[in-house]
Tab-separated table of C-alpha atoms and ligand atoms in Angstrom:
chain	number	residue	atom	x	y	z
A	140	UNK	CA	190.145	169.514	91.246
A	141	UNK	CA	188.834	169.672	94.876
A	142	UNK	CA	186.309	167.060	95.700
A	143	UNK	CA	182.891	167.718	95.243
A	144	UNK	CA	180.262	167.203	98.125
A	145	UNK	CA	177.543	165.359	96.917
A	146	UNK	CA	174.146	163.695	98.740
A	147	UNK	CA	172.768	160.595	96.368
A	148	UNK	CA	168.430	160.516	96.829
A	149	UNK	CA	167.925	156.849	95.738
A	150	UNK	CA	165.334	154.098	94.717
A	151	UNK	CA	167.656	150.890	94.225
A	152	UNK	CA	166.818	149.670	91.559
A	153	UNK	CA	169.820	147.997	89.757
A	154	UNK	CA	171.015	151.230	86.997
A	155	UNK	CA	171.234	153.094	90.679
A	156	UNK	CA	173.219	150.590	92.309
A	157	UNK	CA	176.014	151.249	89.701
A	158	UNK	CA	175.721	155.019	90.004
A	159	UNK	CA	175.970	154.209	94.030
A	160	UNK	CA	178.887	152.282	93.214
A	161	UNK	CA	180.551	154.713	90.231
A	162	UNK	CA	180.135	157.085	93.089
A	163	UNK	CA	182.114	155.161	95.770
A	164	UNK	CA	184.619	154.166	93.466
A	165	UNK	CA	185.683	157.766	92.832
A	166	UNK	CA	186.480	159.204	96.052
A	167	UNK	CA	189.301	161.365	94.524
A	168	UNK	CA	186.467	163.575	92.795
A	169	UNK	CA	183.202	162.661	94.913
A	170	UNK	CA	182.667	163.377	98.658
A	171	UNK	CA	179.728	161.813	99.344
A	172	UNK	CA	178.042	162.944	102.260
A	173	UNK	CA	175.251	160.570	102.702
A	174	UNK	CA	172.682	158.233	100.753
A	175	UNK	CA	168.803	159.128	101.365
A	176	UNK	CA	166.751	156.376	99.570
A	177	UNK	CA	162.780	156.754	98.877
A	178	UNK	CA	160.115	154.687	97.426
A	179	UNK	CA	160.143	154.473	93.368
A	180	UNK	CA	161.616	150.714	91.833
A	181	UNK	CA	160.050	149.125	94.912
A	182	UNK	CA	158.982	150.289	98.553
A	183	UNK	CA	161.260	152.384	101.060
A	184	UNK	CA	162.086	149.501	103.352
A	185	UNK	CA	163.922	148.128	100.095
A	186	UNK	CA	165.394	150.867	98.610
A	187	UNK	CA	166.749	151.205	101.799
A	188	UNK	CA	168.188	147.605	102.572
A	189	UNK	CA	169.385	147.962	98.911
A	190	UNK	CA	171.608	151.200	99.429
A	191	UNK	CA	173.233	149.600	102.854
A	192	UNK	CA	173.703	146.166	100.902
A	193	UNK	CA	175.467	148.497	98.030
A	194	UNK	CA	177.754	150.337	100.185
A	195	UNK	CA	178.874	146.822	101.799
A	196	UNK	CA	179.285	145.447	98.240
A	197	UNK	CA	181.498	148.039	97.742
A	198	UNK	CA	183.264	147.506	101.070
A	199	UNK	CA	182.151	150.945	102.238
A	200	UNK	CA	180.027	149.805	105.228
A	201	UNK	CA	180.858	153.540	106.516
A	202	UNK	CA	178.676	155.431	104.376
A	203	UNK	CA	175.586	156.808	106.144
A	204	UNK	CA	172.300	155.835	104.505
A	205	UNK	CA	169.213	157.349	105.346
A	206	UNK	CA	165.656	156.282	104.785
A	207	UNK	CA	163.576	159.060	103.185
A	208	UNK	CA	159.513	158.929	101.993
A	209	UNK	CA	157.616	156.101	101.577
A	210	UNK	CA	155.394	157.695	99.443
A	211	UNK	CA	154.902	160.422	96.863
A	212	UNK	CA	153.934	163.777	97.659
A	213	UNK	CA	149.976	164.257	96.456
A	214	UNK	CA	149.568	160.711	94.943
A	215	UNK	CA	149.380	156.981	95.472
A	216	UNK	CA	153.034	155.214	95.274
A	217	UNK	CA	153.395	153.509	91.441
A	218	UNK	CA	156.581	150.515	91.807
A	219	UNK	CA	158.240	149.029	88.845
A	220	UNK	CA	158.921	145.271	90.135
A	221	UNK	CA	158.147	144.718	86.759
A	222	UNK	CA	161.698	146.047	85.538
A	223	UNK	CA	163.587	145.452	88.746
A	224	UNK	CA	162.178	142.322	89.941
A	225	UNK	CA	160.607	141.900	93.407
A	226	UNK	CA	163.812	142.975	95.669
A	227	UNK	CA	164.409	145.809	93.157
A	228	UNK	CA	167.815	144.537	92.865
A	229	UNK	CA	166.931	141.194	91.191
A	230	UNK	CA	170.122	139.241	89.316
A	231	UNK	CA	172.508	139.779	92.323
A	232	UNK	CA	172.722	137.765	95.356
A	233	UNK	CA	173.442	139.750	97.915
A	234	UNK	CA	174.075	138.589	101.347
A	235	UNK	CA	171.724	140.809	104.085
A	236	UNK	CA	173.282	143.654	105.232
A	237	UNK	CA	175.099	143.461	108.748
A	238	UNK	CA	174.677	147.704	108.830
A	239	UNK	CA	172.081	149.417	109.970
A	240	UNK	CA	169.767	152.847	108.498
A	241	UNK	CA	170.684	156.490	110.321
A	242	UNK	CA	167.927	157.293	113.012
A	243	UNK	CA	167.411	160.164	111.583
A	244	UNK	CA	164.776	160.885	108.695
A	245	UNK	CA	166.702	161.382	105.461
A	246	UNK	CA	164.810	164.751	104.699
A	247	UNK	CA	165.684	166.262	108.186
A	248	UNK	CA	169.289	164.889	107.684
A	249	UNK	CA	169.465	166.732	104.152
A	250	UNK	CA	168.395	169.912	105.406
A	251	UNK	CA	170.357	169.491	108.582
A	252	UNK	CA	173.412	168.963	106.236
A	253	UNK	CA	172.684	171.772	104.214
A	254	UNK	CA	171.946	174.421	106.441
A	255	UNK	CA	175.254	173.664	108.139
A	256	UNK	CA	177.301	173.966	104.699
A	257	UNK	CA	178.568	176.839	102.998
A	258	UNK	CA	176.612	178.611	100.195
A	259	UNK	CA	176.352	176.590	96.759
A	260	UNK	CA	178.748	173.972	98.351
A	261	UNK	CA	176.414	170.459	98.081
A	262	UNK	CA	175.309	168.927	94.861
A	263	UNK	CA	172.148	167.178	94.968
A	264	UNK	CA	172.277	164.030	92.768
A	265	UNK	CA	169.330	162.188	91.649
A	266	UNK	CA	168.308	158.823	90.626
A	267	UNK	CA	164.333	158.827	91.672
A	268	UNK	CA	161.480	160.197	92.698
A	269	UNK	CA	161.743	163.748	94.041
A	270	UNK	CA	159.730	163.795	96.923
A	271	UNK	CA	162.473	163.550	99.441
A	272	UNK	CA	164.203	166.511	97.590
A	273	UNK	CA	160.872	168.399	97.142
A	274	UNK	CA	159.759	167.906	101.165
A	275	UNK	CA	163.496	169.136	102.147
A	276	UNK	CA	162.547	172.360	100.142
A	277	UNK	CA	159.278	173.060	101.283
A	278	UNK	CA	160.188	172.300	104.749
A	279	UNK	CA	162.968	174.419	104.985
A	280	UNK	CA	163.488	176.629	101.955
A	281	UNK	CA	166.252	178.851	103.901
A	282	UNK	CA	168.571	175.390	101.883
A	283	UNK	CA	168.432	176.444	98.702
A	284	UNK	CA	171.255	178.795	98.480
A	285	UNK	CA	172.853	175.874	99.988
A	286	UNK	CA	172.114	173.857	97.323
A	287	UNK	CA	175.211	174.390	94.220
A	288	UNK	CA	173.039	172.444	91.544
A	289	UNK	CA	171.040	169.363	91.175
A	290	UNK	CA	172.054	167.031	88.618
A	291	UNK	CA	168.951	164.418	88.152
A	292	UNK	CA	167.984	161.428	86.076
A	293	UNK	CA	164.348	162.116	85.022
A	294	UNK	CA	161.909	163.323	81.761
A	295	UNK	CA	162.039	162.561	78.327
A	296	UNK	CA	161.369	164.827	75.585
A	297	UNK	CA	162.189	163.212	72.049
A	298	UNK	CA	161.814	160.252	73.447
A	299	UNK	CA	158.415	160.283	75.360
A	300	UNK	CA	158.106	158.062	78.054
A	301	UNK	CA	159.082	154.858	79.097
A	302	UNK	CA	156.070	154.454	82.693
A	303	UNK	CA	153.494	155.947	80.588
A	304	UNK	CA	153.296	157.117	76.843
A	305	UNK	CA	153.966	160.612	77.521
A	306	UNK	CA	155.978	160.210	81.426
A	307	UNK	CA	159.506	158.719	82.416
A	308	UNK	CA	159.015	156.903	86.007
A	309	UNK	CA	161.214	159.378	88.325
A	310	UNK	CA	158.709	162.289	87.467
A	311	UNK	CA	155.558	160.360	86.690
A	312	UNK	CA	156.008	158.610	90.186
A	313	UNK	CA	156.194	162.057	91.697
A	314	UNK	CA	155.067	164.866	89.714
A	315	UNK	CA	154.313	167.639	92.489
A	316	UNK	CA	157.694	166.716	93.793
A	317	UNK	CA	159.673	167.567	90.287
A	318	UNK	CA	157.320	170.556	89.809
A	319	UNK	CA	158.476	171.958	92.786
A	320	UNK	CA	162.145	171.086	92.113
A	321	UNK	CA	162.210	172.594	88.898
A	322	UNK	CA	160.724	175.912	90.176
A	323	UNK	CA	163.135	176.219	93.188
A	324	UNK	CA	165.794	178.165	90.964
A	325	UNK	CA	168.386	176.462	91.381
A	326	UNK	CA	170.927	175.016	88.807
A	327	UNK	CA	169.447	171.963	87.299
A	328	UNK	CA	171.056	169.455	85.066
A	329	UNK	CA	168.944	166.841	83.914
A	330	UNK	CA	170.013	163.301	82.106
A	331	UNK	CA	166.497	162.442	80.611
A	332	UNK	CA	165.454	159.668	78.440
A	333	UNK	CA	166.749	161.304	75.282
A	334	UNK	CA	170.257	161.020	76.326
A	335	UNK	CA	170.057	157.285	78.399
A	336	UNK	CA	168.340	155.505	75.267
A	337	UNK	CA	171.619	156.686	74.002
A	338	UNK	CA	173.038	154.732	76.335
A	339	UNK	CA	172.486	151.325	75.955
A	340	UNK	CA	174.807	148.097	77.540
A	341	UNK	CA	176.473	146.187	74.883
A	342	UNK	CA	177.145	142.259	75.575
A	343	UNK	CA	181.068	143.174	75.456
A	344	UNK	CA	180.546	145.540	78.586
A	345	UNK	CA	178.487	143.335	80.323
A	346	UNK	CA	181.685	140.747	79.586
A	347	UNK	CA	183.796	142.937	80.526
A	348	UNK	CA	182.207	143.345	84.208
A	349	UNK	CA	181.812	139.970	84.553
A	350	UNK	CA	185.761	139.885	83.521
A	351	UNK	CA	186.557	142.326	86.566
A	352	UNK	CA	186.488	138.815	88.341
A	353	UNK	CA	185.122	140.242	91.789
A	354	UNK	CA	182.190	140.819	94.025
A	355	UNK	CA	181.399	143.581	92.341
A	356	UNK	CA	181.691	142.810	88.976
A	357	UNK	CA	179.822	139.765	89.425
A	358	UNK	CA	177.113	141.733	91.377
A	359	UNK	CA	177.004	144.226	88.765
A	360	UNK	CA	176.740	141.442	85.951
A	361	UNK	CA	174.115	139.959	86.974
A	362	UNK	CA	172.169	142.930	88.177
A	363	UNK	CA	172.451	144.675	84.499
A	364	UNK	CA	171.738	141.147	83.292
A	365	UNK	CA	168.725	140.887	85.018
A	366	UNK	CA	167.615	144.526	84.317
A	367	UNK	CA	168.011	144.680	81.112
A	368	UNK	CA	166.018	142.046	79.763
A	369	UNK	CA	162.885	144.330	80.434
A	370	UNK	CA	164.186	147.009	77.380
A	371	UNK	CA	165.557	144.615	75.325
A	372	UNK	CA	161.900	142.748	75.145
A	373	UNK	CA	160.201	146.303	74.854
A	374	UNK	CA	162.458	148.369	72.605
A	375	UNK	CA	163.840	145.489	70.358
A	376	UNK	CA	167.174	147.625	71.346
A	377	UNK	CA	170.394	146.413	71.111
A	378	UNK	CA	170.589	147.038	74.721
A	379	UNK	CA	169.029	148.076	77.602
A	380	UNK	CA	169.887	151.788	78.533
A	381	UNK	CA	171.737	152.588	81.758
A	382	UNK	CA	170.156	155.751	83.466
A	383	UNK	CA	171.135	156.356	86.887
A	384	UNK	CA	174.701	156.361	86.187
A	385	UNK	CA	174.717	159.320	84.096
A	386	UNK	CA	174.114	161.759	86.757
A	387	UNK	CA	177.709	160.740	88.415
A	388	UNK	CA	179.068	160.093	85.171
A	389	UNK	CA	178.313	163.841	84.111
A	390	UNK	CA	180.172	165.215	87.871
A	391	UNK	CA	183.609	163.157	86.552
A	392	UNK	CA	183.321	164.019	83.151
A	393	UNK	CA	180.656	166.299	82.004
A	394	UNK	CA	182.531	166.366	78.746
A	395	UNK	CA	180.693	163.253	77.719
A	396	UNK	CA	177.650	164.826	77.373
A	397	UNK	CA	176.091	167.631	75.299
A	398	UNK	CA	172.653	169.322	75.795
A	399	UNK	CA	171.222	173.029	76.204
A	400	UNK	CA	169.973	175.255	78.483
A	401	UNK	CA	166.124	175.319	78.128
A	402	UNK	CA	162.725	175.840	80.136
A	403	UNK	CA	161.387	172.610	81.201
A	404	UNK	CA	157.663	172.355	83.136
A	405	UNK	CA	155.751	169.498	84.635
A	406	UNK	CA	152.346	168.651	83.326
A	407	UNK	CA	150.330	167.984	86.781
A	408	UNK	CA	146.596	168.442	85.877
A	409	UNK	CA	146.126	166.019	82.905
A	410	UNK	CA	145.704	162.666	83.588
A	411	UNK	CA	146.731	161.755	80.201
A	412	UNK	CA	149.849	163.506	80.296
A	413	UNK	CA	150.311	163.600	83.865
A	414	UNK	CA	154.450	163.550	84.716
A	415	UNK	CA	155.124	164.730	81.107
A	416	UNK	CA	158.180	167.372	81.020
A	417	UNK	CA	157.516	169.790	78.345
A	418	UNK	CA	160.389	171.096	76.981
A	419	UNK	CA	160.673	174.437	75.041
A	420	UNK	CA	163.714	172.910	73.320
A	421	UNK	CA	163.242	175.424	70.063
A	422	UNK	CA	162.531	178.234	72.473
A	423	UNK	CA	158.973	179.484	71.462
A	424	UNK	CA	157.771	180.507	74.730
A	425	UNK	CA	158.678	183.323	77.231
A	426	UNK	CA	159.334	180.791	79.775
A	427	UNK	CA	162.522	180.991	81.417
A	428	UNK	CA	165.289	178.477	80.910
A	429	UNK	CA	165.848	176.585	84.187
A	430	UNK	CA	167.097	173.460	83.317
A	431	UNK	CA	170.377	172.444	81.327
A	432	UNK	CA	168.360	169.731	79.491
A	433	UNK	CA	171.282	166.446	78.227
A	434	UNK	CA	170.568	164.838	75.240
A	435	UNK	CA	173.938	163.846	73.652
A	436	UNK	CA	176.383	161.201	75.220
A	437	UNK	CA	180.201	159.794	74.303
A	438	UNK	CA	178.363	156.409	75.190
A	439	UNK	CA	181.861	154.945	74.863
A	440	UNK	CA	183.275	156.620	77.423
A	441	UNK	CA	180.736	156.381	79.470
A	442	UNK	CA	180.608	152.961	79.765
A	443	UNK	CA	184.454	152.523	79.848
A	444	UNK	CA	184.611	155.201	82.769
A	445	UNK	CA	182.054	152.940	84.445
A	446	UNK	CA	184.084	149.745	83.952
A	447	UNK	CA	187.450	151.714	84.710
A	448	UNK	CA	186.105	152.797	88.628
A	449	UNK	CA	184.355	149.861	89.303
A	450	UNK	CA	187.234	147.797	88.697
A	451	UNK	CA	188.723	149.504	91.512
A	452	UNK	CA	185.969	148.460	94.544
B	636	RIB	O1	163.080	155.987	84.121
B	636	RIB	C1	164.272	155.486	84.671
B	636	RIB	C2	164.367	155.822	86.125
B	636	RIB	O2	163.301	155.208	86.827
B	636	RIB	C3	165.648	155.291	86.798
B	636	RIB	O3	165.985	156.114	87.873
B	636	RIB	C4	165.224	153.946	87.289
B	636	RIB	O4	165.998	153.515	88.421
B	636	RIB	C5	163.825	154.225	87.724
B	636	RIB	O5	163.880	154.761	89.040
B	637	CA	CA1	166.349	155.141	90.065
């Protein structure tokens, strides 16, 4: 199978530092063009110093990482130091990165990049916020044939919400930005909170990346450590779910998930529900279906693919 060219948008945040890293580990299937971080887990200027400390961690000092937007599209930035600590990569102890952020803006470098690819030739993979995504499209909407699907971690259906009772964090942070992303009509996957609660780190995985006996698995330890004392205290779960990771777990093997192609909108007027994606899972609208919408994982082998690649960094 011929690589796939992919662009990572990113809040670091420790469940995206191991999709960052699942991602580097598999350059066989992934050709990853670029990293464009935003403001969601904590601030740009960390989500940014995050993403070039990951890509060093991972001894690929070479990938180009490009800061994005600092702040939503229509309203006030919402953070979630309260789940990732203050760095937003709490439970790893990094050293400062000796690299340096791209000059250029990360939206003008993703529409830059697409325009100059061939048609339905990039996949756009998401772990946050889509404002960056969202700007690139409004900006320049000549990309979208550009553009072969977007594969994102965001909503909950089943599940409700995990920021707010009704919102997951990705779209309640930026609702106007996944409005517009869901209307651009392009292929969507999404790996919402109904399939990452299904998901969740057992104590023997955690071992077992703390048993890789390197910088990364000791990185990754403590990071998921760290991270998932937040859903253990809240959910009473037997582990804390791993979200990010999904979205480059479904490019390697989309065989580990199950879900079906349905109409998903954004709630954007209600406070109450603002950021809510409402799902016609049983199909009792007209709306069209624009989203493949996950909700079934081989949480297995999901986990052991993780362990597998990252043993390999
Ligand atoms: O709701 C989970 C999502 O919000 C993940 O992307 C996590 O990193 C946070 O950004
Ligand atoms: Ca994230």
């Amino acid at each position: 199978m011929s690589s796939q060219k992919i662009i990572i948008d990113t809040d670091p945040g420790q469940d995206d530092a191991i999709g960052i890293l699942l991602a580097l580990a598999s350059p066989e299937e992934l050709d990853l063009l670029g990293i464009v971080t935003v403001a969601g887990n904590v601030p740009l200027e960390l989500t940014s110093r995050n993403a070039l400390m990951l890509c060093e961690l991972a001894k690929k000092p070479e990938t180009k990482v490009f800061a994005g937007c600092s702040r939503p599209l229509v309203r006030p930035l919402v953070t979630a130091e309260h789940v990732h600590g203050k760095t937003g990569l709490d439970g790893a102890d990094l050293p400062d990165p000796t690299t340096s952020l791209q000059k250029q803006h990360g939206v003008d470098w993703t529409i830059e990049t697409l325009l100059s690819a061939e048609d339905n030739s990039i996949t756009i993979c998401c772990f946050a916020p889509l404002t960056n995504v969202a700007m690139a499209m409004i900006k320049a909407p000549e990309i979208l044939p550009k553009i072969n699907r977007i594969v994102m971690m965001g909503g909950g259906y089943f599940e409700g919400g995990n920021i707010t009772p009704t919102a997951e964090f990705n779209i309640y942070v930026d609702p106007h930005a996944a409005n517009t992303v869901l209307r651009c009509g392009r292929p969507i996957v999404m790996m919402p909170l109904d399939v990452t609660h299904k998901a969740l780190m057992q104590r023997k995985w955690l071992e077992g990346l703390r048993d890789l006996g390197s910088a990364v698995g000791d990185a990754a330890y403590g990071m998921m450590s760290f991270y998932e004392r937040f859903d253990l205290e809240k959910y009473g779960s037997s582990g804390g779910p791993l979200h990010d990771p999904t979205v480059i777990a479904y490019l390697l093997k989309p065989e580990l998930f199950e879900g079906r192609y349905v109409n998903v909108e954004i709630e954007i007027h209600s406070e109450l529900t603002m950021g809510m994606t409402v799902v016609d899972w049983w199909n009792v609208t007209d709306r069209q279906p624009n989203v493949t919408y996950n909700n079934q994982i081989n949480a297995d082998g999901f986990f052991q693919l993780i362990l597998d690649r990252l043993s390999l960094l």
